[in-house]
Amino acid sequence: MTPRTRPTLDRLRIGSAPDSWGVWFPEDEHQVPWERFLDEVAEAGYDWIELGPYGYLPTDPARLRAETERRGLRVSAGTVFTALHRGPGVWEETWAHVSRVAALTRAMGARHLVAIPAFWRDDRTAEPIEPPELTPGQFRELTSGTERLARRVREEFGLEVVVHPHADTHIDSEENVARFLDATDPDLVNLCLDTGHYAYCGGDSVRLIRTYGERVGYLHLKQVDPAVLADVVARGTPFGPAVRQGVMCEPPLGEPPLEPVLEAAQRLDVDLFAIVEQDMYPCPPDRPLPIARRTRRFLRSCGA
């Protein structure tokens, strides 16, 4: 049998993020210090990082640039959290948050802003905040608000907004993602496809890339443990407790298989960031680095 030729995934830029070091919040006693994250992500072999929650890494551009450059790191994106389905009443607060993150993102030379929709249940307490399904009016506010945000971010900061489908939000399943894409302007709004979150919500990442490839502007590489996920679904466990249960696992031990996802992304023939994000909050401080090394080695074996 002829051995399978490893593809060259030269359109993908591989990186990692604070999430893979168990970082979910700007400050938290369970998280590693930012200096350790930067040291270890560089040691693990990554060239690109995301900013993570605003305030975790230094927010002074000159300081952050010095800290990243001396470790050979560059920034691929910032991350913002939005609740645009709640209508015009949240716009000023949303823009104040987004503009701070966008300014730092631009100053660091990045071109993308990853927008995560609001959770419908609290990520710390698991208490419901609002219904899991949007009304027609709320969906219109979500789509029009996202277009407004993307337009203003592009005009004022020169950045591209990529919306991140996420567990326990209103943009999660294949049905909800397709509905959102079909209702938004493709010139303004594209996706950050997170392979783990999409699988967590029952989606097929390869099918999404093949169907909506022109809308995939950014990737998060992640896997779910199918056995843990089955228990999470059966019990209706919220996302935060599910992460503590180990629902997100290191590649290549879970689903979806990443090789077909990477190859489908390569066939789009556009430059894409592919950022490793393994949700691990909270985790022992010595756990992330060995996983990050193994994951980088695995991705190199895939051709990335």
PDB file of C-alpha atoms in Angstrom:
ATOM      1  CA  MET A   1       0.000   0.000   0.000  1.00  0.00           C
ATOM      2  CA  THR A   2       1.363   3.417  -0.934  1.00  0.00           C
ATOM      3  CA  PRO A   3       1.750   5.620   2.158  1.00  0.00           C
ATOM      4  CA  ARG A   4      -0.471   8.677   2.233  1.00  0.00           C
ATOM      5  CA  THR A   5       1.380  11.838   1.260  1.00  0.00           C
ATOM      6  CA  ARG A   6       1.275  14.467   3.958  1.00  0.00           C
ATOM      7  CA  PRO A   7      -0.308  17.649   2.565  1.00  0.00           C
ATOM      8  CA  THR A   8       1.445  20.987   2.727  1.00  0.00           C
ATOM      9  CA  LEU A   9      -0.774  23.319   4.737  1.00  0.00           C
ATOM     10  CA  ASP A  10       1.043  26.486   3.757  1.00  0.00           C
ATOM     11  CA  ARG A  11      -2.024  28.749   3.873  1.00  0.00           C
ATOM     12  CA  LEU A  12      -2.527  28.143   7.617  1.00  0.00           C
ATOM     13  CA  ARG A  13      -0.755  30.142  10.320  1.00  0.00           C
ATOM     14  CA  ILE A  14      -0.665  28.144  13.529  1.00  0.00           C
ATOM     15  CA  GLY A  15      -0.854  29.785  16.943  1.00  0.00           C
ATOM     16  CA  SER A  16      -2.208  29.384  20.447  1.00  0.00           C
ATOM     17  CA  ALA A  17      -4.057  31.470  22.999  1.00  0.00           C
ATOM     18  CA  PRO A  18      -4.357  32.142  26.733  1.00  0.00           C
ATOM     19  CA  ASP A  19      -7.374  29.800  26.726  1.00  0.00           C
ATOM     20  CA  SER A  20      -4.982  26.871  26.236  1.00  0.00           C
ATOM     21  CA  TRP A  21      -3.333  27.869  29.524  1.00  0.00           C
ATOM     22  CA  GLY A  22      -6.649  27.855  31.403  1.00  0.00           C
ATOM     23  CA  VAL A  23      -7.189  31.626  31.107  1.00  0.00           C
ATOM     24  CA  TRP A  24     -10.780  32.837  30.879  1.00  0.00           C
ATOM     25  CA  PHE A  25     -10.701  36.080  32.861  1.00  0.00           C
ATOM     26  CA  PRO A  26      -8.551  39.235  33.072  1.00  0.00           C
ATOM     27  CA  GLU A  27      -7.674  38.352  36.660  1.00  0.00           C
ATOM     28  CA  ASP A  28      -8.255  35.104  38.496  1.00  0.00           C
ATOM     29  CA  GLU A  29      -6.320  33.317  41.224  1.00  0.00           C
ATOM     30  CA  HIS A  30      -6.596  30.007  39.339  1.00  0.00           C
ATOM     31  CA  GLN A  31      -4.769  31.321  36.250  1.00  0.00           C
ATOM     32  CA  VAL A  32      -1.050  31.407  35.468  1.00  0.00           C
ATOM     33  CA  PRO A  33       0.610  34.844  35.379  1.00  0.00           C
ATOM     34  CA  TRP A  34       0.748  36.385  31.919  1.00  0.00           C
ATOM     35  CA  GLU A  35       4.550  36.278  31.856  1.00  0.00           C
ATOM     36  CA  ARG A  36       4.461  32.509  32.290  1.00  0.00           C
ATOM     37  CA  PHE A  37       1.916  32.147  29.490  1.00  0.00           C
ATOM     38  CA  LEU A  38       4.125  34.112  27.087  1.00  0.00           C
ATOM     39  CA  ASP A  39       7.241  32.190  28.096  1.00  0.00           C
ATOM     40  CA  GLU A  40       5.588  28.822  27.698  1.00  0.00           C
ATOM     41  CA  VAL A  41       3.656  29.466  24.482  1.00  0.00           C
ATOM     42  CA  ALA A  42       6.939  30.474  22.825  1.00  0.00           C
ATOM     43  CA  GLU A  43       8.742  27.489  24.344  1.00  0.00           C
ATOM     44  CA  ALA A  44       6.035  25.176  22.957  1.00  0.00           C
ATOM     45  CA  GLY A  45       6.842  26.322  19.424  1.00  0.00           C
ATOM     46  CA  TYR A  46       4.095  28.789  18.555  1.00  0.00           C
ATOM     47  CA  ASP A  47       4.712  32.059  16.714  1.00  0.00           C
ATOM     48  CA  TRP A  48       1.229  33.588  16.989  1.00  0.00           C
ATOM     49  CA  ILE A  49      -1.004  34.334  19.978  1.00  0.00           C
ATOM     50  CA  GLU A  50      -4.341  35.968  20.689  1.00  0.00           C
ATOM     51  CA  LEU A  51      -4.784  38.651  23.319  1.00  0.00           C
ATOM     52  CA  GLY A  52      -7.253  36.609  25.351  1.00  0.00           C
ATOM     53  CA  PRO A  53      -9.548  38.416  27.811  1.00  0.00           C
ATOM     54  CA  TYR A  54      -8.746  42.127  27.730  1.00  0.00           C
ATOM     55  CA  GLY A  55      -6.564  43.004  30.704  1.00  0.00           C
ATOM     56  CA  TYR A  56      -4.893  39.612  31.099  1.00  0.00           C
ATOM     57  CA  LEU A  57      -1.925  40.633  28.947  1.00  0.00           C
ATOM     58  CA  PRO A  58      -0.537  44.161  29.354  1.00  0.00           C
ATOM     59  CA  THR A  59      -2.817  46.712  27.684  1.00  0.00           C
ATOM     60  CA  ASP A  60      -0.041  49.228  27.035  1.00  0.00           C
ATOM     61  CA  PRO A  61       0.948  48.553  23.410  1.00  0.00           C
ATOM     62  CA  ALA A  62       4.601  49.497  23.857  1.00  0.00           C
ATOM     63  CA  ARG A  63       5.013  47.160  26.812  1.00  0.00           C
ATOM     64  CA  LEU A  64       3.131  44.301  25.185  1.00  0.00           C
ATOM     65  CA  ARG A  65       5.080  44.728  21.956  1.00  0.00           C
ATOM     66  CA  ALA A  66       8.352  44.537  23.858  1.00  0.00           C
ATOM     67  CA  GLU A  67       7.223  41.438  25.763  1.00  0.00           C
ATOM     68  CA  THR A  68       6.034  39.602  22.653  1.00  0.00           C
ATOM     69  CA  GLU A  69       8.900  40.599  20.377  1.00  0.00           C
ATOM     70  CA  ARG A  70      11.594  39.438  22.755  1.00  0.00           C
ATOM     71  CA  ARG A  71       9.920  36.013  22.771  1.00  0.00           C
ATOM     72  CA  GLY A  72       9.449  35.900  18.986  1.00  0.00           C
ATOM     73  CA  LEU A  73       5.668  36.163  19.234  1.00  0.00           C
ATOM     74  CA  ARG A  74       3.117  38.072  17.158  1.00  0.00           C
ATOM     75  CA  VAL A  75      -0.579  38.790  17.817  1.00  0.00           C
ATOM     76  CA  SER A  76      -3.213  37.360  15.477  1.00  0.00           C
ATOM     77  CA  ALA A  77      -6.406  38.761  17.024  1.00  0.00           C
ATOM     78  CA  GLY A  78      -8.190  40.323  19.934  1.00  0.00           C
ATOM     79  CA  THR A  79     -11.381  38.970  21.505  1.00  0.00           C
ATOM     80  CA  VAL A  80     -14.565  40.829  22.409  1.00  0.00           C
ATOM     81  CA  PHE A  81     -17.800  39.766  24.074  1.00  0.00           C
ATOM     82  CA  THR A  82     -21.109  41.090  22.807  1.00  0.00           C
ATOM     83  CA  ALA A  83     -24.822  40.938  23.604  1.00  0.00           C
ATOM     84  CA  LEU A  84     -26.138  42.657  20.505  1.00  0.00           C
ATOM     85  CA  HIS A  85     -29.423  40.729  20.513  1.00  0.00           C
ATOM     86  CA  ARG A  86     -30.421  42.920  23.460  1.00  0.00           C
ATOM     87  CA  GLY A  87     -30.847  45.889  21.142  1.00  0.00           C
ATOM     88  CA  PRO A  88     -29.744  49.536  21.013  1.00  0.00           C
ATOM     89  CA  GLY A  89     -29.684  49.837  24.789  1.00  0.00           C
ATOM     90  CA  VAL A  90     -26.402  47.903  24.988  1.00  0.00           C
ATOM     91  CA  TRP A  91     -24.647  49.637  22.090  1.00  0.00           C
ATOM     92  CA  GLU A  92     -22.672  52.273  24.017  1.00  0.00           C
ATOM     93  CA  GLU A  93     -21.412  49.768  26.568  1.00  0.00           C
ATOM     94  CA  THR A  94     -20.567  47.312  23.783  1.00  0.00           C
ATOM     95  CA  TRP A  95     -18.680  49.901  21.755  1.00  0.00           C
ATOM     96  CA  ALA A  96     -16.705  51.095  24.792  1.00  0.00           C
ATOM     97  CA  HIS A  97     -15.472  47.522  25.323  1.00  0.00           C
ATOM     98  CA  VAL A  98     -14.906  46.778  21.646  1.00  0.00           C
ATOM     99  CA  SER A  99     -13.022  50.003  20.948  1.00  0.00           C
ATOM    100  CA  ARG A 100     -10.537  49.363  23.773  1.00  0.00           C
ATOM    101  CA  VAL A 101      -9.783  45.872  22.504  1.00  0.00           C
ATOM    102  CA  ALA A 102      -9.713  46.976  18.871  1.00  0.00           C
ATOM    103  CA  ALA A 103      -7.228  49.756  19.607  1.00  0.00           C
ATOM    104  CA  LEU A 104      -4.806  47.336  21.268  1.00  0.00           C
ATOM    105  CA  THR A 105      -5.360  44.742  18.543  1.00  0.00           C
ATOM    106  CA  ARG A 106      -4.528  47.261  15.820  1.00  0.00           C
ATOM    107  CA  ALA A 107      -1.520  48.567  17.737  1.00  0.00           C
ATOM    108  CA  MET A 108      -0.136  45.026  17.870  1.00  0.00           C
ATOM    109  CA  GLY A 109      -0.406  44.675  14.088  1.00  0.00           C
ATOM    110  CA  ALA A 110      -3.269  42.167  14.100  1.00  0.00           C
ATOM    111  CA  ARG A 111      -6.149  42.315  11.629  1.00  0.00           C
ATOM    112  CA  HIS A 112      -8.931  40.282  13.284  1.00  0.00           C
ATOM    113  CA  LEU A 113     -11.367  40.779  16.129  1.00  0.00           C
ATOM    114  CA  VAL A 114     -13.040  37.590  17.381  1.00  0.00           C
ATOM    115  CA  ALA A 115     -16.563  38.378  18.611  1.00  0.00           C
ATOM    116  CA  ILE A 116     -18.179  35.937  21.039  1.00  0.00           C
ATOM    117  CA  PRO A 117     -21.949  36.250  21.575  1.00  0.00           C
ATOM    118  CA  ALA A 118     -23.387  36.525  25.070  1.00  0.00           C
ATOM    119  CA  PHE A 119     -23.988  33.343  27.037  1.00  0.00           C
ATOM    120  CA  TRP A 120     -27.607  32.577  27.861  1.00  0.00           C
ATOM    121  CA  ARG A 121     -26.498  31.001  31.140  1.00  0.00           C
ATOM    122  CA  ASP A 122     -23.807  32.176  33.522  1.00  0.00           C
ATOM    123  CA  ASP A 123     -20.415  30.625  32.835  1.00  0.00           C
ATOM    124  CA  ARG A 124     -19.384  30.599  36.504  1.00  0.00           C
ATOM    125  CA  THR A 125     -22.627  29.694  38.281  1.00  0.00           C
ATOM    126  CA  ALA A 126     -24.463  27.904  35.416  1.00  0.00           C
ATOM    127  CA  GLU A 127     -27.615  29.854  36.316  1.00  0.00           C
ATOM    128  CA  PRO A 128     -29.849  30.768  33.326  1.00  0.00           C
ATOM    129  CA  ILE A 129     -29.639  34.441  32.361  1.00  0.00           C
ATOM    130  CA  GLU A 130     -32.205  34.425  29.555  1.00  0.00           C
ATOM    131  CA  PRO A 131     -33.995  31.898  27.282  1.00  0.00           C
ATOM    132  CA  PRO A 132     -31.744  29.771  25.042  1.00  0.00           C
ATOM    133  CA  GLU A 133     -33.731  30.716  21.921  1.00  0.00           C
ATOM    134  CA  LEU A 134     -34.031  34.226  20.484  1.00  0.00           C
ATOM    135  CA  THR A 135     -37.328  35.816  19.524  1.00  0.00           C
ATOM    136  CA  PRO A 136     -37.599  37.018  15.891  1.00  0.00           C
ATOM    137  CA  GLY A 137     -37.045  40.563  17.106  1.00  0.00           C
ATOM    138  CA  GLN A 138     -33.942  39.620  19.079  1.00  0.00           C
ATOM    139  CA  PHE A 139     -32.538  37.774  16.071  1.00  0.00           C
ATOM    140  CA  ARG A 140     -32.969  40.893  13.934  1.00  0.00           C
ATOM    141  CA  GLU A 141     -31.176  42.933  16.600  1.00  0.00           C
ATOM    142  CA  LEU A 142     -28.363  40.351  16.627  1.00  0.00           C
ATOM    143  CA  THR A 143     -27.823  40.399  12.867  1.00  0.00           C
ATOM    144  CA  SER A 144     -28.213  44.140  12.345  1.00  0.00           C
ATOM    145  CA  GLY A 145     -26.134  44.908  15.427  1.00  0.00           C
ATOM    146  CA  THR A 146     -23.349  42.603  14.276  1.00  0.00           C
ATOM    147  CA  GLU A 147     -23.276  44.270  10.849  1.00  0.00           C
ATOM    148  CA  ARG A 148     -23.175  47.694  12.493  1.00  0.00           C
ATOM    149  CA  LEU A 149     -20.329  46.598  14.753  1.00  0.00           C
ATOM    150  CA  ALA A 150     -18.330  45.038  11.914  1.00  0.00           C
ATOM    151  CA  ARG A 151     -18.766  48.133   9.739  1.00  0.00           C
ATOM    152  CA  ARG A 152     -17.628  50.531  12.472  1.00  0.00           C
ATOM    153  CA  VAL A 153     -14.688  48.344  13.519  1.00  0.00           C
ATOM    154  CA  ARG A 154     -13.514  48.228   9.908  1.00  0.00           C
ATOM    155  CA  GLU A 155     -13.978  51.970   9.358  1.00  0.00           C
ATOM    156  CA  GLU A 156     -12.323  53.102  12.603  1.00  0.00           C
ATOM    157  CA  PHE A 157      -9.695  50.404  13.191  1.00  0.00           C
ATOM    158  CA  GLY A 158      -9.199  48.573   9.892  1.00  0.00           C
ATOM    159  CA  LEU A 159      -9.998  45.227  11.524  1.00  0.00           C
ATOM    160  CA  GLU A 160     -12.221  42.373  10.376  1.00  0.00           C
ATOM    161  CA  VAL A 161     -14.844  41.000  12.771  1.00  0.00           C
ATOM    162  CA  VAL A 162     -15.155  37.204  12.852  1.00  0.00           C
ATOM    163  CA  VAL A 163     -18.058  35.864  14.898  1.00  0.00           C
ATOM    164  CA  HIS A 164     -17.324  32.830  17.071  1.00  0.00           C
ATOM    165  CA  PRO A 165     -20.154  30.249  17.354  1.00  0.00           C
ATOM    166  CA  HIS A 166     -19.974  29.110  20.968  1.00  0.00           C
ATOM    167  CA  ALA A 167     -21.657  26.649  23.290  1.00  0.00           C
ATOM    168  CA  ASP A 168     -24.375  28.119  25.521  1.00  0.00           C
ATOM    169  CA  THR A 169     -24.868  31.113  23.207  1.00  0.00           C
ATOM    170  CA  HIS A 170     -27.509  31.838  20.576  1.00  0.00           C
ATOM    171  CA  ILE A 171     -25.068  31.075  17.739  1.00  0.00           C
ATOM    172  CA  ASP A 172     -24.174  27.466  18.373  1.00  0.00           C
ATOM    173  CA  SER A 173     -25.664  24.640  16.273  1.00  0.00           C
ATOM    174  CA  GLU A 174     -25.452  24.037  12.520  1.00  0.00           C
ATOM    175  CA  GLU A 175     -28.993  25.376  12.154  1.00  0.00           C
ATOM    176  CA  ASN A 176     -28.319  28.562  14.125  1.00  0.00           C
ATOM    177  CA  VAL A 177     -24.971  29.213  12.450  1.00  0.00           C
ATOM    178  CA  ALA A 178     -26.453  28.798   8.954  1.00  0.00           C
ATOM    179  CA  ARG A 179     -29.382  31.032   9.868  1.00  0.00           C
ATOM    180  CA  PHE A 180     -26.996  33.713  11.160  1.00  0.00           C
ATOM    181  CA  LEU A 181     -24.777  33.565   8.065  1.00  0.00           C
ATOM    182  CA  ASP A 182     -27.732  33.669   5.697  1.00  0.00           C
ATOM    183  CA  ALA A 183     -29.061  36.776   7.452  1.00  0.00           C
ATOM    184  CA  THR A 184     -25.825  38.808   7.544  1.00  0.00           C
ATOM    185  CA  ASP A 185     -23.826  40.647   4.894  1.00  0.00           C
ATOM    186  CA  PRO A 186     -20.898  38.460   3.755  1.00  0.00           C
ATOM    187  CA  ASP A 187     -18.854  41.569   3.010  1.00  0.00           C
ATOM    188  CA  LEU A 188     -19.020  42.544   6.683  1.00  0.00           C
ATOM    189  CA  VAL A 189     -19.554  39.446   8.824  1.00  0.00           C
ATOM    190  CA  ASN A 190     -17.586  36.228   8.711  1.00  0.00           C
ATOM    191  CA  LEU A 191     -16.903  33.346  11.092  1.00  0.00           C
ATOM    192  CA  CYS A 192     -14.273  32.242  13.506  1.00  0.00           C
ATOM    193  CA  LEU A 193     -14.960  28.524  13.177  1.00  0.00           C
ATOM    194  CA  ASP A 194     -14.104  26.825  16.462  1.00  0.00           C
ATOM    195  CA  THR A 195     -13.970  23.114  15.670  1.00  0.00           C
ATOM    196  CA  GLY A 196     -14.504  22.079  19.277  1.00  0.00           C
ATOM    197  CA  HIS A 197     -17.480  24.311  20.013  1.00  0.00           C
ATOM    198  CA  TYR A 198     -19.062  23.398  16.705  1.00  0.00           C
ATOM    199  CA  ALA A 199     -18.698  19.672  17.446  1.00  0.00           C
ATOM    200  CA  TYR A 200     -19.933  20.248  21.020  1.00  0.00           C
ATOM    201  CA  CYS A 201     -23.139  21.642  19.484  1.00  0.00           C
ATOM    202  CA  GLY A 202     -23.482  18.837  16.937  1.00  0.00           C
ATOM    203  CA  GLY A 203     -21.898  20.557  13.936  1.00  0.00           C
ATOM    204  CA  ASP A 204     -19.635  19.177  11.215  1.00  0.00           C
ATOM    205  CA  SER A 205     -16.698  21.551  10.595  1.00  0.00           C
ATOM    206  CA  VAL A 206     -15.681  20.031   7.255  1.00  0.00           C
ATOM    207  CA  ARG A 207     -19.227  20.366   5.940  1.00  0.00           C
ATOM    208  CA  LEU A 208     -19.382  23.976   7.120  1.00  0.00           C
ATOM    209  CA  ILE A 209     -16.107  24.804   5.358  1.00  0.00           C
ATOM    210  CA  ARG A 210     -17.343  23.153   2.165  1.00  0.00           C
ATOM    211  CA  THR A 211     -20.733  24.879   2.326  1.00  0.00           C
ATOM    212  CA  TYR A 212     -19.809  28.319   3.660  1.00  0.00           C
ATOM    213  CA  GLY A 213     -16.091  28.387   2.937  1.00  0.00           C
ATOM    214  CA  GLU A 214     -16.142  31.987   1.745  1.00  0.00           C
ATOM    215  CA  ARG A 215     -17.469  33.001   5.189  1.00  0.00           C
ATOM    216  CA  VAL A 216     -14.754  31.238   7.214  1.00  0.00           C
ATOM    217  CA  GLY A 217     -12.262  33.963   8.083  1.00  0.00           C
ATOM    218  CA  TYR A 218     -10.454  32.429  11.044  1.00  0.00           C
ATOM    219  CA  LEU A 219     -10.104  29.066  12.805  1.00  0.00           C
ATOM    220  CA  HIS A 220      -9.894  27.861  16.384  1.00  0.00           C
ATOM    221  CA  LEU A 221      -8.564  24.307  16.617  1.00  0.00           C
ATOM    222  CA  LYS A 222     -10.142  22.296  19.397  1.00  0.00           C
ATOM    223  CA  GLN A 223     -11.503  18.808  20.084  1.00  0.00           C
ATOM    224  CA  VAL A 224     -14.174  17.340  22.328  1.00  0.00           C
ATOM    225  CA  ASP A 225     -14.035  14.074  24.237  1.00  0.00           C
ATOM    226  CA  PRO A 226     -17.048  12.186  22.789  1.00  0.00           C
ATOM    227  CA  ALA A 227     -17.657  10.144  25.941  1.00  0.00           C
ATOM    228  CA  VAL A 228     -17.689  13.214  28.174  1.00  0.00           C
ATOM    229  CA  LEU A 229     -19.800  15.110  25.643  1.00  0.00           C
ATOM    230  CA  ALA A 230     -22.402  12.330  25.610  1.00  0.00           C
ATOM    231  CA  ASP A 231     -22.716  12.661  29.398  1.00  0.00           C
ATOM    232  CA  VAL A 232     -22.867  16.469  29.165  1.00  0.00           C
ATOM    233  CA  VAL A 233     -25.673  16.293  26.597  1.00  0.00           C
ATOM    234  CA  ALA A 234     -27.576  13.643  28.555  1.00  0.00           C
ATOM    235  CA  ARG A 235     -27.430  15.671  31.760  1.00  0.00           C
ATOM    236  CA  GLY A 236     -27.827  19.118  30.199  1.00  0.00           C
ATOM    237  CA  THR A 237     -24.594  20.253  31.838  1.00  0.00           C
ATOM    238  CA  PRO A 238     -23.702  23.919  31.220  1.00  0.00           C
ATOM    239  CA  PHE A 239     -20.488  24.720  29.373  1.00  0.00           C
ATOM    240  CA  GLY A 240     -18.397  25.883  32.333  1.00  0.00           C
ATOM    241  CA  PRO A 241     -18.953  22.726  34.398  1.00  0.00           C
ATOM    242  CA  ALA A 242     -18.544  20.652  31.222  1.00  0.00           C
ATOM    243  CA  VAL A 243     -15.063  22.093  30.752  1.00  0.00           C
ATOM    244  CA  ARG A 244     -14.202  21.237  34.335  1.00  0.00           C
ATOM    245  CA  GLN A 245     -15.450  17.725  33.556  1.00  0.00           C
ATOM    246  CA  GLY A 246     -12.917  17.502  30.709  1.00  0.00           C
ATOM    247  CA  VAL A 247     -15.193  17.854  27.682  1.00  0.00           C
ATOM    248  CA  MET A 248     -12.406  19.588  25.716  1.00  0.00           C
ATOM    249  CA  CYS A 249      -9.388  17.342  25.181  1.00  0.00           C
ATOM    250  CA  GLU A 250      -6.014  17.618  23.527  1.00  0.00           C
ATOM    251  CA  PRO A 251      -5.633  16.661  19.878  1.00  0.00           C
ATOM    252  CA  PRO A 252      -5.656  14.079  18.415  1.00  0.00           C
ATOM    253  CA  LEU A 253      -7.569  12.298  21.189  1.00  0.00           C
ATOM    254  CA  GLY A 254     -11.054  13.658  20.440  1.00  0.00           C
ATOM    255  CA  GLU A 255     -13.483  14.820  17.782  1.00  0.00           C
ATOM    256  CA  PRO A 256     -13.544  16.122  15.127  1.00  0.00           C
ATOM    257  CA  PRO A 257     -10.454  14.662  13.444  1.00  0.00           C
ATOM    258  CA  LEU A 258      -8.378  17.732  12.671  1.00  0.00           C
ATOM    259  CA  GLU A 259      -6.570  16.504   9.569  1.00  0.00           C
ATOM    260  CA  PRO A 260      -9.696  16.725   7.334  1.00  0.00           C
ATOM    261  CA  VAL A 261     -10.547  20.136   8.798  1.00  0.00           C
ATOM    262  CA  LEU A 262      -7.053  21.464   8.093  1.00  0.00           C
ATOM    263  CA  GLU A 263      -7.078  20.063   4.579  1.00  0.00           C
ATOM    264  CA  ALA A 264     -10.528  21.533   3.857  1.00  0.00           C
ATOM    265  CA  ALA A 265      -9.304  24.908   5.114  1.00  0.00           C
ATOM    266  CA  GLN A 266      -6.177  24.668   2.948  1.00  0.00           C
ATOM    267  CA  ARG A 267      -8.351  24.031  -0.118  1.00  0.00           C
ATOM    268  CA  LEU A 268     -10.024  27.417   0.392  1.00  0.00           C
ATOM    269  CA  ASP A 269      -6.714  28.806  -0.913  1.00  0.00           C
ATOM    270  CA  VAL A 270      -6.717  31.821   1.391  1.00  0.00           C
ATOM    271  CA  ASP A 271      -4.418  32.670   4.282  1.00  0.00           C
ATOM    272  CA  LEU A 272      -6.085  31.657   7.555  1.00  0.00           C
ATOM    273  CA  PHE A 273      -5.045  31.760  11.164  1.00  0.00           C
ATOM    274  CA  ALA A 274      -5.584  28.425  12.906  1.00  0.00           C
ATOM    275  CA  ILE A 275      -5.277  29.062  16.621  1.00  0.00           C
ATOM    276  CA  VAL A 276      -5.195  26.218  19.143  1.00  0.00           C
ATOM    277  CA  GLU A 277      -7.660  26.737  21.975  1.00  0.00           C
ATOM    278  CA  GLN A 278      -8.171  23.985  24.511  1.00  0.00           C
ATOM    279  CA  ASP A 279     -10.575  25.157  27.197  1.00  0.00           C
ATOM    280  CA  MET A 280      -9.091  24.078  30.521  1.00  0.00           C
ATOM    281  CA  TYR A 281     -10.269  26.577  33.123  1.00  0.00           C
ATOM    282  CA  PRO A 282      -9.337  25.953  35.864  1.00  0.00           C
ATOM    283  CA  CYS A 283      -6.263  23.753  35.543  1.00  0.00           C
ATOM    284  CA  PRO A 284      -3.037  23.017  37.447  1.00  0.00           C
ATOM    285  CA  PRO A 285      -0.322  25.466  36.337  1.00  0.00           C
ATOM    286  CA  ASP A 286       2.025  22.720  35.140  1.00  0.00           C
ATOM    287  CA  ARG A 287      -0.535  21.067  32.866  1.00  0.00           C
ATOM    288  CA  PRO A 288      -0.709  23.385  29.800  1.00  0.00           C
ATOM    289  CA  LEU A 289       2.906  23.380  28.586  1.00  0.00           C
ATOM    290  CA  PRO A 290       3.274  19.615  27.975  1.00  0.00           C
ATOM    291  CA  ILE A 291      -0.092  19.579  26.188  1.00  0.00           C
ATOM    292  CA  ALA A 292       0.912  22.590  24.086  1.00  0.00           C
ATOM    293  CA  ARG A 293       4.152  20.897  23.047  1.00  0.00           C
ATOM    294  CA  ARG A 294       2.376  17.685  22.080  1.00  0.00           C
ATOM    295  CA  THR A 295      -0.323  19.579  20.184  1.00  0.00           C
ATOM    296  CA  ARG A 296       2.240  21.595  18.214  1.00  0.00           C
ATOM    297  CA  ARG A 297       4.093  18.395  17.370  1.00  0.00           C
ATOM    298  CA  PHE A 298       0.831  16.772  16.233  1.00  0.00           C
ATOM    299  CA  LEU A 299      -0.049  19.731  13.994  1.00  0.00           C
ATOM    300  CA  ARG A 300       3.394  19.611  12.407  1.00  0.00           C
ATOM    301  CA  SER A 301       2.784  15.921  11.671  1.00  0.00           C
ATOM    302  CA  CYS A 302      -0.347  17.038   9.793  1.00  0.00           C
ATOM    303  CA  GLY A 303       1.707  19.417   7.676  1.00  0.00           C
ATOM    304  CA  ALA A 304       0.830  22.609   9.558  1.00  0.00           C
TER     305      ALA A 304
END
